[in-house]
XYZ file of C-alpha atoms in Angstrom:
336
model
C -1.492 -3.815 -22.775
C 1.043 -1.313 -21.447
C 0.844 -1.178 -17.663
C 3.039 1.871 -17.131
C 2.593 5.554 -17.622
C 5.205 8.239 -18.029
C 8.455 7.957 -16.109
C 9.137 10.080 -13.050
C 12.207 10.619 -10.899
C 11.965 8.646 -7.699
C 15.297 9.794 -6.401
C 15.348 8.271 -2.929
C 14.841 4.690 -4.018
C 17.285 4.882 -6.912
C 19.998 6.547 -4.866
C 19.711 3.962 -2.109
C 19.868 1.131 -4.615
C 23.087 2.469 -6.102
C 24.868 3.099 -2.807
C 23.700 0.610 -0.201
C 23.113 -3.097 0.255
C 19.481 -4.269 0.281
C 17.653 -4.090 3.596
C 16.143 -7.497 2.758
C 15.199 -9.682 -0.201
C 11.819 -10.919 -1.421
C 12.894 -14.032 -3.221
C 15.366 -12.689 -5.756
C 14.013 -9.116 -5.508
C 16.131 -6.700 -3.421
C 14.388 -4.105 -1.247
C 16.316 -0.955 -0.323
C 14.730 0.453 2.810
C 12.569 -0.536 5.750
C 9.579 1.864 5.648
C 6.869 0.945 3.146
C 3.557 2.557 2.193
C 0.781 0.073 2.957
C -1.727 -0.920 0.276
C -4.893 1.064 1.040
C -8.059 1.193 -1.049
C -8.590 4.706 -2.333
C -5.219 5.982 -1.095
C -2.304 3.935 -2.428
C -2.993 4.831 -6.051
C -0.285 5.647 -8.566
C -0.052 9.398 -7.809
C 0.353 8.949 -4.071
C 2.614 5.903 -4.355
C 5.033 7.746 -6.618
C 5.098 10.706 -4.244
C 5.824 8.459 -1.265
C 8.523 6.652 -3.222
C 10.173 9.999 -3.863
C 10.207 10.530 -0.091
C 11.716 7.096 0.520
C 9.036 4.397 0.687
C 10.928 1.222 -0.190
C 8.295 -0.653 -2.214
C 5.064 0.046 -4.066
C 1.946 -2.012 -3.340
C -1.059 -1.510 -5.599
C -4.541 -1.115 -4.216
C -6.048 -4.577 -3.867
C -7.972 -5.955 -6.848
C -10.617 -8.731 -6.896
C -9.534 -11.605 -9.090
C -12.933 -11.604 -10.792
C -12.152 -8.128 -12.118
C -9.040 -9.466 -13.833
C -10.427 -12.573 -15.507
C -12.754 -11.069 -18.123
C -11.827 -10.317 -21.709
C -12.742 -6.635 -21.539
C -10.708 -4.029 -19.741
C -12.461 -2.591 -16.688
C -11.714 -0.083 -13.929
C -9.862 -2.655 -11.846
C -7.150 -3.032 -14.461
C -6.120 0.582 -13.963
C -5.446 -0.148 -10.268
C -2.367 -1.994 -11.520
C -0.927 0.921 -13.490
C 2.570 1.738 -12.309
C 5.670 3.670 -13.259
C 9.092 2.151 -13.796
C 10.548 4.163 -10.933
C 8.286 2.352 -8.468
C 10.096 -0.961 -8.639
C 9.936 -3.222 -6.774
C 6.264 -3.103 -7.748
C 3.814 -5.396 -5.957
C 0.411 -6.252 -7.413
C -2.034 -7.159 -4.636
C -5.096 -9.282 -5.432
C -7.765 -11.112 -3.436
C -10.228 -13.928 -3.933
C -11.674 -17.084 -2.379
C -10.949 -19.669 -5.068
C -7.399 -20.956 -5.533
C -7.815 -21.674 -9.249
C -9.259 -18.252 -9.968
C -6.513 -16.587 -7.956
C -3.959 -18.499 -10.018
C -5.622 -17.576 -13.314
C -5.693 -13.895 -12.373
C -2.094 -14.000 -11.162
C -0.922 -15.613 -14.396
C -2.622 -12.901 -16.405
C -1.194 -9.984 -14.428
C 2.270 -11.525 -14.250
C 2.519 -10.614 -17.929
C 1.969 -6.945 -16.992
C 5.374 -6.775 -15.334
C 5.119 -6.800 -11.530
C 8.144 -7.736 -9.480
C 5.997 -9.479 -6.839
C 2.389 -10.678 -6.534
C 0.774 -10.435 -3.102
C -2.380 -12.139 -1.853
C -4.489 -10.031 0.487
C -5.571 -12.122 3.470
C -6.069 -9.174 5.781
C -9.014 -7.119 4.529
C -11.688 -7.167 7.224
C -14.578 -5.478 5.398
C -17.730 -7.570 5.271
C -18.014 -7.508 1.491
C -14.565 -9.126 1.231
C -14.085 -11.253 4.350
C -17.732 -12.311 4.417
C -17.261 -14.290 1.206
C -14.099 -16.021 2.358
C -11.590 -13.637 0.791
C -9.232 -11.237 2.555
C -8.963 -12.253 6.196
C -11.773 -14.697 5.394
C -9.055 -16.985 4.008
C -7.383 -17.358 7.408
C -9.991 -19.771 8.873
C -9.393 -21.921 5.752
C -5.800 -23.184 6.016
C -6.352 -25.759 3.270
C -7.372 -22.992 0.867
C -4.309 -20.946 1.829
C -2.009 -23.938 1.260
C -3.576 -24.799 -2.098
C -3.438 -21.186 -3.267
C 0.240 -20.688 -2.506
C 1.201 -24.139 -3.732
C -0.358 -23.347 -7.108
C 1.017 -19.822 -7.315
C 4.603 -20.666 -6.469
C 4.561 -23.638 -8.842
C 3.192 -21.725 -11.835
C 4.558 -18.189 -11.449
C 8.049 -16.871 -12.054
C 7.759 -13.822 -9.759
C 7.890 -14.148 -5.959
C 4.554 -14.577 -4.186
C 3.792 -13.024 -0.798
C 0.867 -12.729 1.605
C -0.551 -10.045 3.892
C -2.436 -11.369 6.915
C -3.894 -10.352 10.290
C -3.743 -12.063 13.671
C -6.744 -14.083 12.644
C -10.516 -14.116 12.839
C -11.272 -12.819 16.349
C -10.699 -15.756 18.748
C -9.104 -17.880 16.018
C -5.672 -16.254 16.148
C -3.894 -18.653 13.829
C -1.257 -16.299 12.418
C 1.621 -18.671 13.254
C -0.118 -21.581 11.528
C -0.928 -19.486 8.449
C 2.560 -17.992 8.344
C 4.118 -21.455 8.363
C 1.715 -22.640 5.680
C 2.744 -19.693 3.511
C 6.435 -20.412 3.995
C 6.030 -24.164 3.501
C 4.217 -23.524 0.222
C 6.773 -21.172 -1.264
C 5.837 -17.672 -0.088
C 8.778 -15.266 -0.119
C 7.489 -12.816 2.523
C 4.645 -12.332 4.998
C 3.282 -8.960 6.095
C 1.057 -8.891 9.170
C -1.278 -6.295 10.621
C -1.290 -6.877 14.359
C -5.076 -6.864 14.773
C -7.850 -9.418 14.300
C -10.690 -9.258 11.808
C -13.117 -8.139 14.511
C -10.822 -5.359 15.698
C -10.661 -3.801 12.237
C -8.574 -0.696 13.106
C -9.669 -0.346 16.720
C -7.669 -0.985 19.876
C -3.919 -1.437 19.890
C -1.945 -3.434 17.357
C -0.240 -6.468 18.894
C 3.452 -6.008 18.136
C 4.380 -8.968 20.331
C 2.510 -11.235 17.917
C 4.441 -9.759 14.997
C 7.644 -10.664 16.848
C 6.367 -14.204 17.403
C 5.655 -14.577 13.697
C 9.102 -13.294 12.801
C 10.722 -15.769 15.198
C 8.697 -18.643 13.713
C 9.630 -18.008 10.069
C 12.837 -17.852 8.064
C 11.404 -15.643 5.294
C 11.141 -11.842 5.750
C 8.281 -10.490 7.862
C 6.877 -6.969 7.573
C 5.050 -5.494 10.564
C 1.975 -3.293 10.259
C -0.144 -1.392 12.756
C 0.081 1.759 14.911
C 3.080 3.282 13.167
C 2.088 6.942 13.114
C 5.322 8.818 13.756
C 8.990 8.335 12.941
C 9.930 6.937 16.346
C 7.385 4.146 15.875
C 9.351 2.736 12.935
C 12.404 2.008 15.058
C 10.272 0.944 18.026
C 8.523 -1.686 15.938
C 11.785 -2.910 14.436
C 13.337 -3.302 17.885
C 10.233 -4.794 19.490
C 9.547 -7.356 16.771
C 12.779 -7.946 14.853
C 10.761 -7.533 11.657
C 12.481 -6.849 8.349
C 10.328 -3.898 7.331
C 7.555 -1.651 8.625
C 4.373 -1.064 6.646
C 2.744 2.314 7.249
C -0.949 2.802 6.494
C -3.025 5.484 8.179
C 0.135 7.114 9.541
C 1.203 7.749 5.965
C -2.015 9.415 4.829
C -1.192 13.010 3.970
C 2.226 12.396 5.467
C 4.861 11.305 2.927
C 7.521 12.847 5.193
C 7.372 9.789 7.459
C 9.168 7.810 4.735
C 12.025 10.305 4.996
C 12.095 9.727 8.759
C 10.784 13.203 9.430
C 7.855 13.936 11.736
C 5.088 15.995 10.183
C 5.143 18.467 13.080
C 8.502 19.739 11.797
C 7.118 20.512 8.327
C 6.510 24.207 7.719
C 3.295 25.531 6.217
C 5.171 26.453 3.058
C 6.614 22.931 2.687
C 3.230 21.393 3.351
C 1.533 23.372 0.596
C 4.315 22.712 -1.910
C 3.952 18.961 -1.406
C 0.167 19.217 -1.622
C 0.656 21.056 -4.901
C 3.037 18.355 -6.171
C 0.533 15.642 -5.246
C -2.291 17.610 -6.864
C -0.355 17.904 -10.118
C 0.179 14.139 -10.153
C -3.555 13.633 -9.605
C -4.353 16.010 -12.469
C -1.889 14.299 -14.797
C -3.213 10.830 -14.028
C -6.955 11.269 -13.440
C -7.732 14.423 -15.361
C -9.264 17.708 -14.294
C -12.635 16.925 -12.722
C -12.117 13.342 -11.564
C -8.756 14.277 -10.098
C -10.349 17.108 -8.109
C -12.973 14.797 -6.622
C -10.418 12.207 -5.560
C -7.985 14.777 -4.192
C -10.438 16.128 -1.590
C -9.815 13.353 0.905
C -6.062 13.855 0.583
C -6.383 17.585 1.258
C -8.037 16.924 4.597
C -5.380 14.370 5.527
C -2.566 16.798 4.733
C -3.985 19.658 6.747
C -5.275 17.732 9.756
C -5.579 20.056 12.722
C -3.538 22.966 11.335
C -5.785 25.907 12.152
C -3.954 28.149 9.704
C -5.408 26.143 6.800
C -8.998 25.590 7.901
C -10.448 28.302 5.664
C -8.285 27.355 2.681
C -9.285 23.697 2.849
C -12.967 24.616 3.093
C -12.490 26.510 -0.151
C -10.335 23.874 -1.855
C -12.739 20.982 -1.295
C -15.516 22.945 -3.016
C -13.517 23.469 -6.200
C -14.578 21.236 -9.075
C -11.453 21.110 -11.235
C -7.816 20.372 -10.553
C -6.917 23.480 -12.498
C -8.762 25.575 -9.941
C -7.269 23.588 -7.039
C -3.732 24.034 -8.341
C -4.259 27.748 -8.927
C -5.508 28.137 -5.374
C -2.533 26.202 -3.991
C -0.192 28.403 -6.049
C -1.763 31.466 -4.437
C -1.286 29.975 -0.965
C 2.357 29.202 -1.800
C 2.882 32.836 -2.765
C 1.355 33.930 0.540
C 3.482 31.556 2.653
C 6.796 32.084 0.822
């Protein structure tokens, strides 16, 4: 099964690769850049990943996929979550589960689809995932974590990584889990500086990210509360981490990967990028489905810009991407 679609130009990543040394390595895979779009369900799909890569995001992480959705004989909707374009490399497939053997079986299958890296999600805090011992639900089970990574690194050719949190509320065992990952062959650890119970509330604990980095010899990526350009450097300095993963701060804001604050983006630039993103959605998802999925992105792009309140109210009611793109073209003409 072909896991790629048409090629695009992802200029920033290619140019950096040709001219500069890697920022860090994931096993044998070089990474050119420090700012990385975080894997986010419903947001880090192929259209938005490729746009962010064009702006400078250094890696592509797929949306996370349950291993059960990858083990059947028939193709299902989860398989499409792992579509990618060649220009996205290094491409990371992220999966989750609660059974080491099933995780291995799924990883062996998708390794054939051409990822550069396979990542195990041990950070998702939603009840439907963590409540069954997957996502951050793996962190209270160090034996399961050790078995999973021991099997993966023994049987796979591509590097294996893990994304974790501080832990499960009072059980903040991120140092223990990080060392288990490294001891069992992991090539990188990414950590969101919050516990399972915190979800996305309160402040992210950057000090803990620094402690994890100091405890490990493999690269560590920090995640949490990076919402503007200055936060990227602040996290790097505060933690010593090798890269910075940007989640909610990157929603509707690909400019952050070019180290440009969104406040400096003109209305005309904003609409042109929205139009570019919309075209990618239309090309990938089709006319009606693309329009439905694009609505949440429209609201993220516009945010509190009063000049676009009326336009967004109109755009989110449109039922086809053709109509959305035509409306955006009209707005571009007005703002040019």
